[in-house]
Coordinates of C-alpha atoms and ligand atoms in Angstrom, one line a residue:
X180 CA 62.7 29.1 -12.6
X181 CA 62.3 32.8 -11.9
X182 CA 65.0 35.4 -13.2
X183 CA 67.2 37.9 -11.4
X184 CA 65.5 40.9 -10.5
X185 CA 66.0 44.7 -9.5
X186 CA 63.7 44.6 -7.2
X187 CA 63.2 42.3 -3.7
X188 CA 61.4 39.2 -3.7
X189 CA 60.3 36.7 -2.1
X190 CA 58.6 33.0 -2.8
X191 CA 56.5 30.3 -1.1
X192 CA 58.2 27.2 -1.8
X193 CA 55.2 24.4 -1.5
X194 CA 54.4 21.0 -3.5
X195 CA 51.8 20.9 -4.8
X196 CA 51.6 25.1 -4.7
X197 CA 48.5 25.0 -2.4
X198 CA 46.5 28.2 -2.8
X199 CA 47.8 30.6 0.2
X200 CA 46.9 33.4 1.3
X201 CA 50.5 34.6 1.6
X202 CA 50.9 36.5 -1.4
X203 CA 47.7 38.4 -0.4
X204 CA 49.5 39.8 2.9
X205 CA 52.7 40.2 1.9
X206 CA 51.2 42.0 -1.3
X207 CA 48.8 44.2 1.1
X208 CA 52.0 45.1 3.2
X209 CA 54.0 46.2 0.3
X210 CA 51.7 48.3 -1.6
X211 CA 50.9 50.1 2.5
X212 CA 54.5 50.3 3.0
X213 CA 55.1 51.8 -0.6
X214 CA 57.6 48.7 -1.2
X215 CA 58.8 47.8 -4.6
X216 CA 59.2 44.1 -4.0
X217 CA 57.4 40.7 -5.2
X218 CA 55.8 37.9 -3.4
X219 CA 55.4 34.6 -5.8
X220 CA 54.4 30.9 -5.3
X221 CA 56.9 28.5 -6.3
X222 CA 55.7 25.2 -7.0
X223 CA 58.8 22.7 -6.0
X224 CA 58.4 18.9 -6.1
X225 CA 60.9 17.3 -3.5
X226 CA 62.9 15.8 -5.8
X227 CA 64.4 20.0 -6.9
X228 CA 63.8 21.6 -3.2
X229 CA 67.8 21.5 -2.2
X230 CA 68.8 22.6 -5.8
X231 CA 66.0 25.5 -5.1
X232 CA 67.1 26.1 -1.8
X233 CA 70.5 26.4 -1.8
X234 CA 70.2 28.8 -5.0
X235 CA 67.5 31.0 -3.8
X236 CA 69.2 33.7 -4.6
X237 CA 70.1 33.1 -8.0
X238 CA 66.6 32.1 -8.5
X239 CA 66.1 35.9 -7.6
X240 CA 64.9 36.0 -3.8
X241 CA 66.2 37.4 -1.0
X242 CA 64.4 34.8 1.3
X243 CA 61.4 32.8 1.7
X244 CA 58.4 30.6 3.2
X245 CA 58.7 27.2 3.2
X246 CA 55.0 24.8 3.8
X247 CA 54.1 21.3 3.3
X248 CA 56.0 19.0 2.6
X249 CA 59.1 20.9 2.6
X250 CA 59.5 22.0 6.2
X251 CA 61.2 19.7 7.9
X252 CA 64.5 19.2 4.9
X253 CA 64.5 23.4 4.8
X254 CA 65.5 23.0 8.2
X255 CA 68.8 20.7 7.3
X256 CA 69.7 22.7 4.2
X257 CA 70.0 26.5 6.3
X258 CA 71.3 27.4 9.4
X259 CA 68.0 27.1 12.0
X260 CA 67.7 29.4 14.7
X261 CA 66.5 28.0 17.6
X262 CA 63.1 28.5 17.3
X263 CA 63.0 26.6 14.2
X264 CA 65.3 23.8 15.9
X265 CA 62.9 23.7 19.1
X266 CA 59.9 22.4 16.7
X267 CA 61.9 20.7 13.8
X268 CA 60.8 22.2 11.0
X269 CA 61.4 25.9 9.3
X270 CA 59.0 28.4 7.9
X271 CA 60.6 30.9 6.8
X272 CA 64.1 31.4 4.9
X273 CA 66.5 34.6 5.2
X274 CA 69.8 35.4 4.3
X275 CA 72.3 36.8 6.3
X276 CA 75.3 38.0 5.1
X277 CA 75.5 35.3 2.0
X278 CA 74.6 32.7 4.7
X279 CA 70.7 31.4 4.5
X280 CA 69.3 31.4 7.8
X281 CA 65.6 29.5 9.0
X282 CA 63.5 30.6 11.7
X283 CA 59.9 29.1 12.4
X284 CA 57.6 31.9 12.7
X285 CA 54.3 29.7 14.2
X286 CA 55.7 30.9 17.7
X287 CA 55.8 34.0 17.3
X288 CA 52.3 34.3 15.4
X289 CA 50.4 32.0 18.3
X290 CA 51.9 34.7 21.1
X291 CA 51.4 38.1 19.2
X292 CA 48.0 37.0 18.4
X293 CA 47.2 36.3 22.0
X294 CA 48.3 39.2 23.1
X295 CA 46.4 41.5 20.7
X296 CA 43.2 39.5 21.2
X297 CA 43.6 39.0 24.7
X298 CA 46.3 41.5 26.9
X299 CA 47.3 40.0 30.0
X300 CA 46.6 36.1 28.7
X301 CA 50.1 35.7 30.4
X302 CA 49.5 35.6 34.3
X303 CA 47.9 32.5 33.1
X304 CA 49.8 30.0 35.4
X305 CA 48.5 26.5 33.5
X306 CA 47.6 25.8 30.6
X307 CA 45.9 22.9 28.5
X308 CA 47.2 22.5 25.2
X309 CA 45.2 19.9 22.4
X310 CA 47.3 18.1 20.4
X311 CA 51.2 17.1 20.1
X312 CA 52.1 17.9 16.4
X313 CA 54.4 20.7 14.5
X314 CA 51.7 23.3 15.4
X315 CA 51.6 22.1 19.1
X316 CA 55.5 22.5 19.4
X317 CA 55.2 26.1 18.3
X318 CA 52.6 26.9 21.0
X319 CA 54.3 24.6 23.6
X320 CA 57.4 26.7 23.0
X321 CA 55.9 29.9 23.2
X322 CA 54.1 29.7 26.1
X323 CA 57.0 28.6 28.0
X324 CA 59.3 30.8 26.5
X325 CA 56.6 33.6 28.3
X326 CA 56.6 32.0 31.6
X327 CA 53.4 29.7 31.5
X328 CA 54.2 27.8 35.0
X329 CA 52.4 24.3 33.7
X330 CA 51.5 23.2 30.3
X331 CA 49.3 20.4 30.4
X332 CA 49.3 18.3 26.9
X333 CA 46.4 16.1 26.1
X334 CA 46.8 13.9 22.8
X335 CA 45.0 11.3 21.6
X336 CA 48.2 9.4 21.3
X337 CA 49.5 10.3 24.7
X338 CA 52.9 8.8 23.5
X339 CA 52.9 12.0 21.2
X340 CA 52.4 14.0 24.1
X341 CA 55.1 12.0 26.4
X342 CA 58.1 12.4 23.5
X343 CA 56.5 16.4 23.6
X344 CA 57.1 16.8 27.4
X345 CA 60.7 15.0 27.0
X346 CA 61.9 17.4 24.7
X347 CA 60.3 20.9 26.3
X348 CA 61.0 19.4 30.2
X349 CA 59.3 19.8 33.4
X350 CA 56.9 22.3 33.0
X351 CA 54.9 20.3 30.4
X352 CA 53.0 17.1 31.5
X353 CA 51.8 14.7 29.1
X354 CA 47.9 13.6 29.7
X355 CA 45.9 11.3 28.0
X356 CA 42.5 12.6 26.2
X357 CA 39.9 11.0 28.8
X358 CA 41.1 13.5 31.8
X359 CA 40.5 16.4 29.9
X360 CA 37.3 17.3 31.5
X361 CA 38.9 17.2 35.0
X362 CA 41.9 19.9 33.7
X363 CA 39.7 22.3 32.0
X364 CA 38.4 24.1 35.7
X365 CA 41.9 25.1 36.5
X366 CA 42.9 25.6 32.4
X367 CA 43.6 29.4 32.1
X368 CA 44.1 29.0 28.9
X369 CA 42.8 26.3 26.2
X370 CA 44.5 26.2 22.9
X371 CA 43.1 23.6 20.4
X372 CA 46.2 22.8 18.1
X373 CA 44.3 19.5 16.7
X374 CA 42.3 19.4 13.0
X375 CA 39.4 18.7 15.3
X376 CA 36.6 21.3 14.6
X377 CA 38.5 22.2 11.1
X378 CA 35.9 22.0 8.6
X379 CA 35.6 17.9 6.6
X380 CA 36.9 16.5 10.4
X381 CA 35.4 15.7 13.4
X382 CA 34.2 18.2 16.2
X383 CA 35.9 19.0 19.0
X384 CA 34.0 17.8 22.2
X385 CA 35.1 19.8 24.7
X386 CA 32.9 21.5 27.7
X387 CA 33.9 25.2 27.7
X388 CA 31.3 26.0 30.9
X389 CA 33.9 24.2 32.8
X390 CA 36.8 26.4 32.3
X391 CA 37.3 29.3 34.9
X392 CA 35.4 32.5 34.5
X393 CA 38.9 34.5 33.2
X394 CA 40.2 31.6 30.8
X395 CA 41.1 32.6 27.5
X396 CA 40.5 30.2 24.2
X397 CA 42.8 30.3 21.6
X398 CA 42.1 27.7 18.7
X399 CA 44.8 27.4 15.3
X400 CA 42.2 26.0 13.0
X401 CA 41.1 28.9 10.4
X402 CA 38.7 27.2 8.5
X403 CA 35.8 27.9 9.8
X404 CA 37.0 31.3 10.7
X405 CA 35.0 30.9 14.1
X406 CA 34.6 27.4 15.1
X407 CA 32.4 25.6 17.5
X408 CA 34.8 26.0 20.1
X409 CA 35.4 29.6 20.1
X410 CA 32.0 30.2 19.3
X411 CA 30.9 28.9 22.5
X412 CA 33.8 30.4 24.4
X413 CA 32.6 33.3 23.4
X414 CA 29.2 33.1 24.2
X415 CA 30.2 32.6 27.7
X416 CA 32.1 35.6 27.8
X417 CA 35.6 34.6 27.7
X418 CA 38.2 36.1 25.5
X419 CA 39.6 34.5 22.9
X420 CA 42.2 34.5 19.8
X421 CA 41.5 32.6 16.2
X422 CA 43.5 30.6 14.0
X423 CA 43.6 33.6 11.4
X424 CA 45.1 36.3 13.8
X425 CA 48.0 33.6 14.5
X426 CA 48.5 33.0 10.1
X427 CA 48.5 37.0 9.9
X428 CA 50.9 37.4 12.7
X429 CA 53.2 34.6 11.9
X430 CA 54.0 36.5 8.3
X431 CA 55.0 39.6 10.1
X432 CA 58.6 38.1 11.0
X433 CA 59.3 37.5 6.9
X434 CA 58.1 40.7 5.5
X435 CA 60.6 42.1 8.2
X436 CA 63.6 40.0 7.5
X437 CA 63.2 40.0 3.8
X438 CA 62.2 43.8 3.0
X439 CA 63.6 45.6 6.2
X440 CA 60.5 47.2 7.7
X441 CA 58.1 46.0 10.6
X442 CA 54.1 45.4 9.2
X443 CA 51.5 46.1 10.9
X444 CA 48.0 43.3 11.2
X445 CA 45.5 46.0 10.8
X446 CA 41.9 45.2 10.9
X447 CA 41.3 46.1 7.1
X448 CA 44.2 43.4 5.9
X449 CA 42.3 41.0 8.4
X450 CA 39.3 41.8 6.5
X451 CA 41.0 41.5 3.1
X452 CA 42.3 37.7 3.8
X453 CA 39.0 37.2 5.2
X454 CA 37.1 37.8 2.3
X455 CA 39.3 35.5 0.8
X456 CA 38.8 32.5 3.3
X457 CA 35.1 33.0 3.0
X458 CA 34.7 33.1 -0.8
X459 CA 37.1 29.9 -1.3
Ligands
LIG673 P1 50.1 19.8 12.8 O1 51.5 19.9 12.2 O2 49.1 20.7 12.2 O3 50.2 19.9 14.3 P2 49.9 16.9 12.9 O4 51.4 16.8 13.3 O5 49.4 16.0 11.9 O6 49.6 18.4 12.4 O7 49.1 16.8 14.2 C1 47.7 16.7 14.2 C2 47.2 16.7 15.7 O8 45.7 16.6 15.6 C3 47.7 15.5 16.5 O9 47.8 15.9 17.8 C4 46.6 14.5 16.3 O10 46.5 13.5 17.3 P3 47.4 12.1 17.2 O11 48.8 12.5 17.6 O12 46.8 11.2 18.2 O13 47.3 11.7 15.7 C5 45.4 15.4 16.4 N1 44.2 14.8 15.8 C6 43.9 14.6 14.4 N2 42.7 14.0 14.3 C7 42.2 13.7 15.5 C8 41.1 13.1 16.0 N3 40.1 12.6 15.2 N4 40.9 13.0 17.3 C9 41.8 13.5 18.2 N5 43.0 14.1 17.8 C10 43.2 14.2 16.5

């Protein structure tokens, strides 16, 4: 339990407390900003999250992130925005007025990130999204939300995909895994949102040559920093946007709601977390 204090903080709320790079960017943004405030990891089994939750504040934060395996109950115990309703599970925690409000901020990372690696991504017409889990909700979402005409959803349990494309409507269209290679020369943009590729699981087995000339990768796994698939992407020339732009991005919302100024990702914090990934 952490005691009141004078100045701002906020927590990570996580069981078991994972090691995250969170306090390193919220940290970085503070000391640039030249904000007194705090950035902790709280380690809460389930059993204590709803006491923790609904007494953040007397626990001495003013909001907070939420990750594994808390996500989904933080979204019952606040007041979700719709955001964090559309992929059913919250991130990050804020109070407004005495009321604690929940947002999910994956949405928000995936579409800044793309369009600081890649301006203009968005006269994309269709797109071919990897994967139907919590992280392919966020990027479904998004990419709607900017007016992507067709999302194509390929999951190796098309099911997944199917209950995906129910919820989000007609502009997403459910595929199963084995067509993928027949989408990918009218994909504008790819986005891998599966652990395939992710370092310990399997690669991803997809044939970049046969994506259009202007198609832009994006891929969410971080570790490796570059993987196979944006590695080739890249070597044919097409733009791309990596899982780590999309975790520095998503924090930028929090710092904002919780210590009242706008952060910037600057190339040196980019470097900072990535000196981190690399030495872990
Ligand atoms: P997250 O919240 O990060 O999206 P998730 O909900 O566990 O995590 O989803 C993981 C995604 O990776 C799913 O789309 C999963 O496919 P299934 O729905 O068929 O499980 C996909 N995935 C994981 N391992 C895979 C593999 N070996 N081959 C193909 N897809 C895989």
């Amino acid at each position: 339990m952490t005691a009141a204090r004078k100045t701002p903080a906020a927590c990570l709320i996580g069981w078991p407390a994972a090691h995250s790079r969170s306090p390193l960017i919220h940290h970085y943004w503070l000391r640039q900003l030249g904000i007194e405030g705090g950035y902790n990891i709280e380690a809460v089994p389930p059993e204590e999250f709803a006491e923790f939750v609904l007494h953040l504040s007397t626990h001495g934060f003013v909001g907070a992130n939420v990750t594994i395996p808390h996500k989904e109950r933080a979204l019952a115990l606040t007041r979700p925005d719709q955001r964090a309703r559309a992929v059913g599970a919250a991130n990050t925690l804020w109070y407004e007025g005495d009321e604690l409000r929940s947002t999910n901020t994956d949405i928000e990372g995936f579409i800044s990130n793309l369009d600081a690696c890649a301006p203009g991504w968005d006269a994309a017409s269709d797109a071919l999204v990897l994967g139907a889990g919590g992280a392919s909700r966020a990027v479904v979402f998004g990419l709607i939300e900017r007016g992507v005409a067709r999302v194509h959803l390929a999951n190796r349990t098309v099911e997944r995909a199917r209950a995906l494309a129910d919820q989000f409507g007609a502009q997403v269209h459910p595929v199963s895994w084995d067509v993928l290679g027949e989408l990918l020369p009218r994909a504008d943009l790819l986005v891998n949102t599966t652990s395939l590729g992710m370092h310990g699981q399997p690669p991803l087995e997809v044939d970049v040559g046969r994506l259009p000339q202007q198609a832009v990768v994006a891929d969410l796994v971080y570790v490796p920093l570059q993987t196979p698939l944006l590695a080739t992407a890249q070597a044919r020339g097409l733009k791309t946007a990596d899982g780590l732009g999309m975790l520095l991005h998503q924090a930028v919302r929090g710092f904002e709601l919780w210590f009242g100024q706008r952060p910037e990702v600057t190339p040196e914090l980019r470097a900072l977390v990535e000196a981190d990934l690399t030495k872990a």
